[in-house]
Coordinates of N, CA and C in Angstrom, one line a residue:
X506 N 30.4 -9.0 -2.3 CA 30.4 -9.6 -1.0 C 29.0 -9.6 -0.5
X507 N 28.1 -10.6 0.3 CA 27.4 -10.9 1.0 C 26.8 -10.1 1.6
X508 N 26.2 -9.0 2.5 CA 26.1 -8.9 3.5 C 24.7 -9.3 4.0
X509 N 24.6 -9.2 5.2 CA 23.7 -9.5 6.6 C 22.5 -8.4 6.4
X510 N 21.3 -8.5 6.6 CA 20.3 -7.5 6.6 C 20.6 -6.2 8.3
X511 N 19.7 -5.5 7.6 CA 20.1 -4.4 9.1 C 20.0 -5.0 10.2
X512 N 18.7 -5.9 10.3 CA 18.0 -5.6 11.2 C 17.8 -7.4 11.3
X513 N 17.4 -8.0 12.5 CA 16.7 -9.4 12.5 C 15.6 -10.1 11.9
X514 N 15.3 -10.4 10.7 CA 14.0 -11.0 10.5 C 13.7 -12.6 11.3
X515 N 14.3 -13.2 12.2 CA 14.0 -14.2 12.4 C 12.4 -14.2 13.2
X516 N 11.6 -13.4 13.2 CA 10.5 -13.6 13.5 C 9.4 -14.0 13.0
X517 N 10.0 -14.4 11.5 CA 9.1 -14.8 10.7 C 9.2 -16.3 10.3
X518 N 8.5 -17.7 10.9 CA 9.1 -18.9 10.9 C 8.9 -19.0 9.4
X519 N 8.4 -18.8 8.6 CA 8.5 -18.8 7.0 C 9.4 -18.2 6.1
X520 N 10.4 -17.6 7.3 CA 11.7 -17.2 5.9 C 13.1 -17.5 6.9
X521 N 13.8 -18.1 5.9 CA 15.3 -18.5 6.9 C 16.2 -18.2 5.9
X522 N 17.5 -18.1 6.3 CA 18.9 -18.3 5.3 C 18.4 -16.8 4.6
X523 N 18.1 -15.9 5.1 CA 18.5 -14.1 4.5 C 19.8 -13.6 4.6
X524 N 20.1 -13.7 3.2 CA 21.7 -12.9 2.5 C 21.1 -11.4 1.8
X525 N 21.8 -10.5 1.9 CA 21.8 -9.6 1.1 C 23.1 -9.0 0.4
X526 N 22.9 -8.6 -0.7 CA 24.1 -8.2 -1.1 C 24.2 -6.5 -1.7
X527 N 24.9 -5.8 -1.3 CA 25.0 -4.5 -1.9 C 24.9 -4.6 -3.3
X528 N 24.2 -3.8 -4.1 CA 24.1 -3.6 -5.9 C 24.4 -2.2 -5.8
X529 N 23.7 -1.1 -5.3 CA 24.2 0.1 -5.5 C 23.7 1.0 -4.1
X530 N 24.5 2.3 -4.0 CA 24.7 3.1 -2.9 C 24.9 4.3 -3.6
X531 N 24.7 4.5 -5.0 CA 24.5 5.7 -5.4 C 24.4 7.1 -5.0
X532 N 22.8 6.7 -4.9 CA 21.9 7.7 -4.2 C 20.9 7.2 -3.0
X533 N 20.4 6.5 -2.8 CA 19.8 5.5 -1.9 C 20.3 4.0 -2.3
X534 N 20.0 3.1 -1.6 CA 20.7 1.9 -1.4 C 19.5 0.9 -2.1
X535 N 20.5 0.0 -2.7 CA 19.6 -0.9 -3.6 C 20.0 -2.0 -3.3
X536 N 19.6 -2.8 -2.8 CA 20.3 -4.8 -2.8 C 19.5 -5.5 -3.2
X537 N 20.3 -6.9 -3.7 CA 19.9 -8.2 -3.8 C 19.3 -8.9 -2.4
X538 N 18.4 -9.1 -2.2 CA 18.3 -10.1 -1.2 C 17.7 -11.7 -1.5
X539 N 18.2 -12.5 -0.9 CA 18.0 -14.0 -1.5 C 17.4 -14.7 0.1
X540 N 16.7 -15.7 -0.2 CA 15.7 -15.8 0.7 C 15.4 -17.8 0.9
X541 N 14.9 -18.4 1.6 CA 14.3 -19.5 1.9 C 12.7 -18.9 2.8
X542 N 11.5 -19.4 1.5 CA 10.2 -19.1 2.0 C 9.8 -20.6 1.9
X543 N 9.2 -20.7 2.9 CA 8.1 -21.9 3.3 C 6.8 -21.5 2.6
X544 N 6.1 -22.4 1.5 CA 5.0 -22.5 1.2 C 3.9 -22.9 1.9
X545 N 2.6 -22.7 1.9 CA 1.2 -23.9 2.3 C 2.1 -24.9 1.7
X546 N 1.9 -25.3 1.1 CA 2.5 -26.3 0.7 C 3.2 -27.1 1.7
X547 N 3.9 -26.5 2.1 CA 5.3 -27.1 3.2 C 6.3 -27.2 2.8
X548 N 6.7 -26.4 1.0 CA 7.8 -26.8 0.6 C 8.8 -25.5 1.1
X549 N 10.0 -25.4 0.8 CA 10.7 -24.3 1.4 C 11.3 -23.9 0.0
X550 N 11.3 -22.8 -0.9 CA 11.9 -22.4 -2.0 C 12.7 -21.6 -1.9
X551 N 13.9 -21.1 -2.6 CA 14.6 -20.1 -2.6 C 14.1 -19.2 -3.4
X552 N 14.2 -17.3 -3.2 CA 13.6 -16.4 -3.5 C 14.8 -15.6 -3.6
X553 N 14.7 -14.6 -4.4 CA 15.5 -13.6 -4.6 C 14.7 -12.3 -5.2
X554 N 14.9 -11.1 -4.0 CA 14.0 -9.9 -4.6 C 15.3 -8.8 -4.4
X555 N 15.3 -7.5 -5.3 CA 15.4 -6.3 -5.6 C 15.2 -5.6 -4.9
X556 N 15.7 -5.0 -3.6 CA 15.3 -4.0 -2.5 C 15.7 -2.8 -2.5
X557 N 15.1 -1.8 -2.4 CA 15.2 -0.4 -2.7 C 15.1 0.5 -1.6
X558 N 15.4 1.2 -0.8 CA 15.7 1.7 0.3 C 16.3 3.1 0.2
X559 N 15.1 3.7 0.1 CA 14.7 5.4 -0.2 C 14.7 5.7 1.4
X560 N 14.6 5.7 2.8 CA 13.7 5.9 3.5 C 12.7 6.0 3.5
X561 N 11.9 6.3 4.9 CA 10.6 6.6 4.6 C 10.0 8.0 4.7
X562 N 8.8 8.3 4.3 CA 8.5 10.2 4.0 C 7.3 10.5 4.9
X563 N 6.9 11.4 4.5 CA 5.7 12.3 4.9 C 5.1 13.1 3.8
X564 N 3.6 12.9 4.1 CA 2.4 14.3 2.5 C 1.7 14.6 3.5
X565 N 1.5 15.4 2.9 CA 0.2 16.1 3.7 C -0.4 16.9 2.8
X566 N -2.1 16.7 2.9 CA -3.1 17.4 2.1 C -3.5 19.2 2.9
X567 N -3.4 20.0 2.5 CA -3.5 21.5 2.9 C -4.6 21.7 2.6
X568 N -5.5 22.4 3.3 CA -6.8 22.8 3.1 C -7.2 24.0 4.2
X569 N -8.4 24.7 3.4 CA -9.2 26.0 4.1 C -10.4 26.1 4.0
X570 N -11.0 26.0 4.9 CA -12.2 25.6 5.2 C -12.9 27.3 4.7
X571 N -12.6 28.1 4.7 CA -13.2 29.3 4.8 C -13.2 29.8 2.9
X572 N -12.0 29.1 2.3 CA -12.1 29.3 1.1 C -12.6 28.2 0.6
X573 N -12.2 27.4 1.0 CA -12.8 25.7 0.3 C -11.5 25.5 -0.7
X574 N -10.4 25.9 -0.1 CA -9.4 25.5 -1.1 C -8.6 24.2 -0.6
X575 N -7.8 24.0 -1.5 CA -6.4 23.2 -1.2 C -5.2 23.7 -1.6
X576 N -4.0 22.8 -1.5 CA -2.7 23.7 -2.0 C -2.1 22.3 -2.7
X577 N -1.7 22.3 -3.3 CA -1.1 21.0 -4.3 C 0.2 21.9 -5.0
X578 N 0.6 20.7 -5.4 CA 2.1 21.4 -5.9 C 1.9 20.8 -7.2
X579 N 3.1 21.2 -8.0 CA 3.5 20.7 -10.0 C 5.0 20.6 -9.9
X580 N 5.5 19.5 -10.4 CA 7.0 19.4 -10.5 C 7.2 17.7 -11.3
X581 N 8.2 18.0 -11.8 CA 9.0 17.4 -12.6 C 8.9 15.7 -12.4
X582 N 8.5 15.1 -13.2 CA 9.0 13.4 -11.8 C 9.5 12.6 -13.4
X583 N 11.6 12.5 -13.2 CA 11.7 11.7 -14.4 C 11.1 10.3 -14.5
X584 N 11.4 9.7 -13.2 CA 10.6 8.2 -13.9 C 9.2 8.0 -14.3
X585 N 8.3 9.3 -14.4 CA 7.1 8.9 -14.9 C 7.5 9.0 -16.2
X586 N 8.0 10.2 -16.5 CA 8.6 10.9 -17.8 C 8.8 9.6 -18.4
X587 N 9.5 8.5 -17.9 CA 9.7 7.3 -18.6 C 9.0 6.3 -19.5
X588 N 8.2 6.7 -18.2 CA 6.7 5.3 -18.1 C 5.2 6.1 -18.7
X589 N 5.4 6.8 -19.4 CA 4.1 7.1 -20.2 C 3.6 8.3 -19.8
X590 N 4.2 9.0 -19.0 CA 3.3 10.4 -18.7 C 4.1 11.2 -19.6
X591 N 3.7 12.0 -20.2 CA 4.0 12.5 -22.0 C 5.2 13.6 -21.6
X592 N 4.7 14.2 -20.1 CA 5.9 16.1 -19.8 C 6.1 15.4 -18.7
X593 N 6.0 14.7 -17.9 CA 7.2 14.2 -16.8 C 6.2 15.2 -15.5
X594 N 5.3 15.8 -15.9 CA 5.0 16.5 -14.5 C 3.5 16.0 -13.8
X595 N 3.3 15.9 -12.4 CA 2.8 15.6 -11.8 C 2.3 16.6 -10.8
X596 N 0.6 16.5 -10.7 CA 0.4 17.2 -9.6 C -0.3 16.4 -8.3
X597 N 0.9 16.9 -7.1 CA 1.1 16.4 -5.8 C 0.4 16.7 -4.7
X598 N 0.6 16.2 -3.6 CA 0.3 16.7 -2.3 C 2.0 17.3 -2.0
X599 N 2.1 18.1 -0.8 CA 3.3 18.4 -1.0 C 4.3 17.3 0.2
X600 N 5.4 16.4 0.0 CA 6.2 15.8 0.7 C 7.0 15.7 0.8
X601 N 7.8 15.0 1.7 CA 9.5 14.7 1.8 C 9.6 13.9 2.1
X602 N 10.9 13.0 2.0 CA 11.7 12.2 2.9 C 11.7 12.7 4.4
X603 N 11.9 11.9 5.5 CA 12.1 12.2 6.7 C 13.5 13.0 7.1
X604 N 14.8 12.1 6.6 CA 15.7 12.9 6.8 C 16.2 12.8 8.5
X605 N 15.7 12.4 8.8 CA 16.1 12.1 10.5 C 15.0 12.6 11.3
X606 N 14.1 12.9 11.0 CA 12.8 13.5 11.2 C 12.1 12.7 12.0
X607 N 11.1 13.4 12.7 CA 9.9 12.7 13.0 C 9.0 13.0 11.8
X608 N 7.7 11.9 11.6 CA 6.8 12.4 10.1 C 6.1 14.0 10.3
X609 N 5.6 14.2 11.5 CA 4.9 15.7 12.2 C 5.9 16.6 11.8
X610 N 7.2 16.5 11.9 CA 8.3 17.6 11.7 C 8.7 17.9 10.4
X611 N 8.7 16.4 9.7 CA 9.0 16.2 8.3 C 7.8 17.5 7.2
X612 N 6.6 17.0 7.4 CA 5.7 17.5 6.7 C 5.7 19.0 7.1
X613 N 5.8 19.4 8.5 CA 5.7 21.0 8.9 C 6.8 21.6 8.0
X614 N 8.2 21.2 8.0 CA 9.5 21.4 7.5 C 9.0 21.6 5.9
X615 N 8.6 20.2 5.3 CA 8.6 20.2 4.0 C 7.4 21.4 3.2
X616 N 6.3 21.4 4.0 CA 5.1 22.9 3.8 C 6.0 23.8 3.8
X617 N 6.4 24.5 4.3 CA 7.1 25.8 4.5 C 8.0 25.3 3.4
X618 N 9.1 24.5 2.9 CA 9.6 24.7 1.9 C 9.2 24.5 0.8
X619 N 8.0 24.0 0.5 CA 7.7 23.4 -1.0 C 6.3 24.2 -1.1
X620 N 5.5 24.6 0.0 CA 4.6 25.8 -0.7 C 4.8 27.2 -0.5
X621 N 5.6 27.2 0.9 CA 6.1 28.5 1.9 C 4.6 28.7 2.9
X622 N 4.1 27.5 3.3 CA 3.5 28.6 4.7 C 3.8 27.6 6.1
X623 N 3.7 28.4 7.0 CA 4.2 27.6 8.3 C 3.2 27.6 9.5
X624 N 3.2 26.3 9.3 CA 1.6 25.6 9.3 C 1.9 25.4 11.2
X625 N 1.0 25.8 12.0 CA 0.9 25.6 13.3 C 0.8 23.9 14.0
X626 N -0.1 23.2 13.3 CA -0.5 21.8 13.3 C -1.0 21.0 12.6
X627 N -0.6 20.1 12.5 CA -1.3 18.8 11.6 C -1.9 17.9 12.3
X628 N -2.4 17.0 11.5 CA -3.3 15.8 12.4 C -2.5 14.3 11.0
X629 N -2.1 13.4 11.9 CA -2.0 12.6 10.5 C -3.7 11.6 10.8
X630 N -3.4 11.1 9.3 CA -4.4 10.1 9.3 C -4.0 8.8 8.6
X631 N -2.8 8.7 7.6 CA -2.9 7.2 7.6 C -1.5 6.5 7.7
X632 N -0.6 5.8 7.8 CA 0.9 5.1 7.1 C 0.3 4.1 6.2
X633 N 1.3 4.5 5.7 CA 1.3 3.0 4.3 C 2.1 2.4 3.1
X634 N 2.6 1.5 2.8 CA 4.3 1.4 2.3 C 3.8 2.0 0.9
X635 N 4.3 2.2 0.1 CA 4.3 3.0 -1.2 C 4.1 2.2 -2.4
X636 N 5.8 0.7 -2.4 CA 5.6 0.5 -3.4 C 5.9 -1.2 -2.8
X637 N 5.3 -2.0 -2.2 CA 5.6 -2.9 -1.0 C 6.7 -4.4 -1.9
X638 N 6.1 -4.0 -3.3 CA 7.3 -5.1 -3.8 C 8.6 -4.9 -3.7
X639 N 9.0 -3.9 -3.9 CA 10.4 -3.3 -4.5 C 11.2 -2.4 -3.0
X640 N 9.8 -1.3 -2.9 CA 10.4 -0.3 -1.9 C 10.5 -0.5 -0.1
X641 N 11.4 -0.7 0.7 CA 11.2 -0.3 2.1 C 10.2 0.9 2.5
X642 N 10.2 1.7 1.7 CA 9.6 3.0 1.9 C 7.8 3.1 2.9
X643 N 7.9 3.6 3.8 CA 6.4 3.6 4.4 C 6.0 5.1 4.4
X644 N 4.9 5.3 3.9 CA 5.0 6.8 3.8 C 3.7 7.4 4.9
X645 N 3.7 8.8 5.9 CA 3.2 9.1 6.6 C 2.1 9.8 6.0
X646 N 1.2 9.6 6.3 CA -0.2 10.9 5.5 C -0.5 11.5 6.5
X647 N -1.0 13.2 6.6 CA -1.5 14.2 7.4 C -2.2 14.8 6.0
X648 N -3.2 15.6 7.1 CA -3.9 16.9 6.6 C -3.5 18.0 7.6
X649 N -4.0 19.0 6.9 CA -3.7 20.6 7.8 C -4.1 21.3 7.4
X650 N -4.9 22.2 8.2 CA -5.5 23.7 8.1 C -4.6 24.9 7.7
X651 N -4.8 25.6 6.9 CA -3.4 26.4 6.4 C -4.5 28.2 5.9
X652 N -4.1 28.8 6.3 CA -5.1 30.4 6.6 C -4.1 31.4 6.0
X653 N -4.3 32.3 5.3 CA -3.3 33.4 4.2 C -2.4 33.9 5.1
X654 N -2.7 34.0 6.7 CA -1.8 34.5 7.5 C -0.7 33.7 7.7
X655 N -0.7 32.1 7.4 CA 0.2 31.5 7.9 C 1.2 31.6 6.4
X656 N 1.4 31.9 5.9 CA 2.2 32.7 4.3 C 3.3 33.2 4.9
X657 N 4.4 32.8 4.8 CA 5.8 33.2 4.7 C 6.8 33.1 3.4
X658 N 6.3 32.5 2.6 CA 7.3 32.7 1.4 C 6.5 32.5 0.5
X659 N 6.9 32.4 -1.0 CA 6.5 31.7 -2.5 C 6.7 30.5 -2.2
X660 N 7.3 29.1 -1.7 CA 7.2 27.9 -1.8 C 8.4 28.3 -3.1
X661 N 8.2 26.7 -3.6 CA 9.1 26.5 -4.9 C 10.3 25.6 -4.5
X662 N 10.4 25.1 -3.2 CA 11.7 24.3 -2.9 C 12.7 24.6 -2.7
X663 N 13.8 24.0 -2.6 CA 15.0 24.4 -2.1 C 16.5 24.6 -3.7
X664 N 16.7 25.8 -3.5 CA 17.6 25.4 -4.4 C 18.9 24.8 -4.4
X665 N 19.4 24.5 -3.2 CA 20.5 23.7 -3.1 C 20.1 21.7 -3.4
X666 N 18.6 21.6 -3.4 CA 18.4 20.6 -4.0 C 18.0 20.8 -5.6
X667 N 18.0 21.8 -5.8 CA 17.5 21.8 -7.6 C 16.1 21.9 -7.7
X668 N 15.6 21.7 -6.5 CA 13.7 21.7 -6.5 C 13.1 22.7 -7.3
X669 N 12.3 22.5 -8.3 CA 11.1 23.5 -9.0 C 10.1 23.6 -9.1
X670 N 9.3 23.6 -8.3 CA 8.2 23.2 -7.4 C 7.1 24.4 -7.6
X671 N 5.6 24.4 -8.6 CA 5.0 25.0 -9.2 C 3.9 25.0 -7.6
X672 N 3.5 26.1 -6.9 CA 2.7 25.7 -5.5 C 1.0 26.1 -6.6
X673 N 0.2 25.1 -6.6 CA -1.3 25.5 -6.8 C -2.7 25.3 -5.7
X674 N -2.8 26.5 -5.9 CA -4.2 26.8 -4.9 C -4.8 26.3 -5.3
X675 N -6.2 25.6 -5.2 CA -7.3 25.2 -6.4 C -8.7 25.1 -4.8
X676 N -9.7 25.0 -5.9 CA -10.6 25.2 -5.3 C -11.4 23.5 -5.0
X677 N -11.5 23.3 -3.8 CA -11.4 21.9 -3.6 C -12.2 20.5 -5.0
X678 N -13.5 21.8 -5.3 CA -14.2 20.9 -6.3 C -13.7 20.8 -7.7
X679 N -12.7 21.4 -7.7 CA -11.8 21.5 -9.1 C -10.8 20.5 -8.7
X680 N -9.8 20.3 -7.7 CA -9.4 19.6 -7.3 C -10.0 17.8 -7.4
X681 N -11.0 17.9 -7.2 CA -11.6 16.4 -7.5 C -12.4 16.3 -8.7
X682 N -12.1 17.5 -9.5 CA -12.8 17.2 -11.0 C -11.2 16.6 -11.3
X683 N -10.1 17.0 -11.1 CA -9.2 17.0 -11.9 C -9.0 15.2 -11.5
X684 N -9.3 14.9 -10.3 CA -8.7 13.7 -9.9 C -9.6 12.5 -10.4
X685 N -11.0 12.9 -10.6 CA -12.4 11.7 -11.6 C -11.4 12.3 -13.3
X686 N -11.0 12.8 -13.6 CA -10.7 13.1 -15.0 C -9.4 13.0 -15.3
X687 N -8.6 12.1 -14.3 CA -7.3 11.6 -14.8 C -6.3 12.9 -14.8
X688 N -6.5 14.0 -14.4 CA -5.4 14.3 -14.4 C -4.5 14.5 -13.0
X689 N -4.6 14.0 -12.2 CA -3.9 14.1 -10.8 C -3.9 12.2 -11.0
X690 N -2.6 11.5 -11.0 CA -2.4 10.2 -10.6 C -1.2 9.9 -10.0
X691 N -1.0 10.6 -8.9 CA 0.2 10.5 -8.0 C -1.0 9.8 -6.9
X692 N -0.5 9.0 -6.9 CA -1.3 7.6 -5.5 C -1.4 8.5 -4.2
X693 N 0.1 9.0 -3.6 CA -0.2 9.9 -2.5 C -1.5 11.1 -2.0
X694 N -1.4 11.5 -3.6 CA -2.7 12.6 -3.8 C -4.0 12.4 -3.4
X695 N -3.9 11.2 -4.3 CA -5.2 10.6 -4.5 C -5.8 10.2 -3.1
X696 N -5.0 9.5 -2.1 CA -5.3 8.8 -1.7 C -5.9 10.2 -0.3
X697 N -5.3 11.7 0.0 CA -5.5 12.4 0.5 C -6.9 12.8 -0.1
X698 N -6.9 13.3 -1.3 CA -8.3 14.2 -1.4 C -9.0 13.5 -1.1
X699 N -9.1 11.8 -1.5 CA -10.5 11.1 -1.3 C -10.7 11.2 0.2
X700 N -9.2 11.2 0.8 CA -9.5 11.1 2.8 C -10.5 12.2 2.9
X701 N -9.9 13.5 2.0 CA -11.3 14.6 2.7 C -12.4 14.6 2.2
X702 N -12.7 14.0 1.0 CA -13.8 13.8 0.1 C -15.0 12.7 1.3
X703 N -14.4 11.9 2.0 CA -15.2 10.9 2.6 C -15.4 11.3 4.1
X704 N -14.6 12.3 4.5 CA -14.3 13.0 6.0 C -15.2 14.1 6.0
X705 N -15.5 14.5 4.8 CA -15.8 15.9 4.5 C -15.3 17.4 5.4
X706 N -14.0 17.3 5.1 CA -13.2 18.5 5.9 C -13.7 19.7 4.8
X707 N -14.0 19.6 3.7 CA -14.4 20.8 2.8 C -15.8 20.7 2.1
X708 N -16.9 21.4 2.5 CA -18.2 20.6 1.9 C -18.0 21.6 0.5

């Protein structure tokens, strides 16, 4: 059966007649959506795309200005494991889904569980959708100051989610050797160390 998108798009005079149809609800919600786009041209075609609807998240890059470190996480990611990354593991900034969250709460929440320290404030700096063909997904970016005192646990994730979650300290200029030498290519990462690389939050 058919259905109706969440939300109104009629604000866009270049797309009319939006159907959507449920494909799965698994684990996040996947649909068909079928479309009438208006070209330059002036012609009006029918479209049909694959929508994917994860929510949207929060990263945040962790840094100390007194050590010159960061805090990056290691964990498991099967669909790289798919697509050419040889052991499936990736090294991250640390994030989450929102979850009903604001992104400021999301990231605070997700630090304390995925490295264990409970970070007093963040600052964000950028939004930006993830995967814009396929995903609804917009993801929040922060940085935050993080000090040995603010240490409340080992990190490692939650285990009622199954999370295994490797927490690494590194030393910021090792951190951006590893990111010119290919081995950090999670986009979210990347996109954080160069924010401090160009900000210079760590000289």
């Amino acid at each position: 059966m058919k259905q109706k998108p969440e939300r109104s798009l009629e604000s866009n005079s270049q797309i009319k007649n939006i159907e959507s149809k449920l494909l799965s609800d698994n684990y996040y919600i996947l649909k068909k959506v079928t479309f009438d786009y208006l070209m330059k041209s002036g012609q009006w075609v029918n479209q049909a795309r694959e929508v994917y609807n994860r929510g949207d998240g929060a990263g945040i890059l962790l840094y100390n200005k007194e050590k010159q470190t960061v805090i990056l996480t290691k964990q498991f990611r099967m669909p790289t494991y798919m697509n050419d990354n040889k052991d499936g593991f990736l090294v991250e900034i640390a994030a989450g889904m929102l979850d009903k969250d604001n992104p400021e709460a999301c990231v605070i929440r997700e630090t304390e569980e995925e490295v264990g320290y409970r970070l007093k404030e963040v600052k964000k700096v950028y939004e930006a959708y993830s995967s814009p063909g396929v995903m609804t997904e917009k993801m929040h970016f922060f940085v935050g100051e993080y000090t040995d005192d603010m240490k409340v646990s080992e990190g490692g994730g939650l285990d009622s989610e199954h999370e295994d979650i490797e927490v690494l300290e590194l030393p910021f200029k090792d951190a951006l050797k590893m990111l010119n030498n290919g081995e950090i290519y999670d986009t979210r990462t990347i996109v954080l160390l160069q924010y401090a690389q160009i900000h210079k939050l760590l000289e």
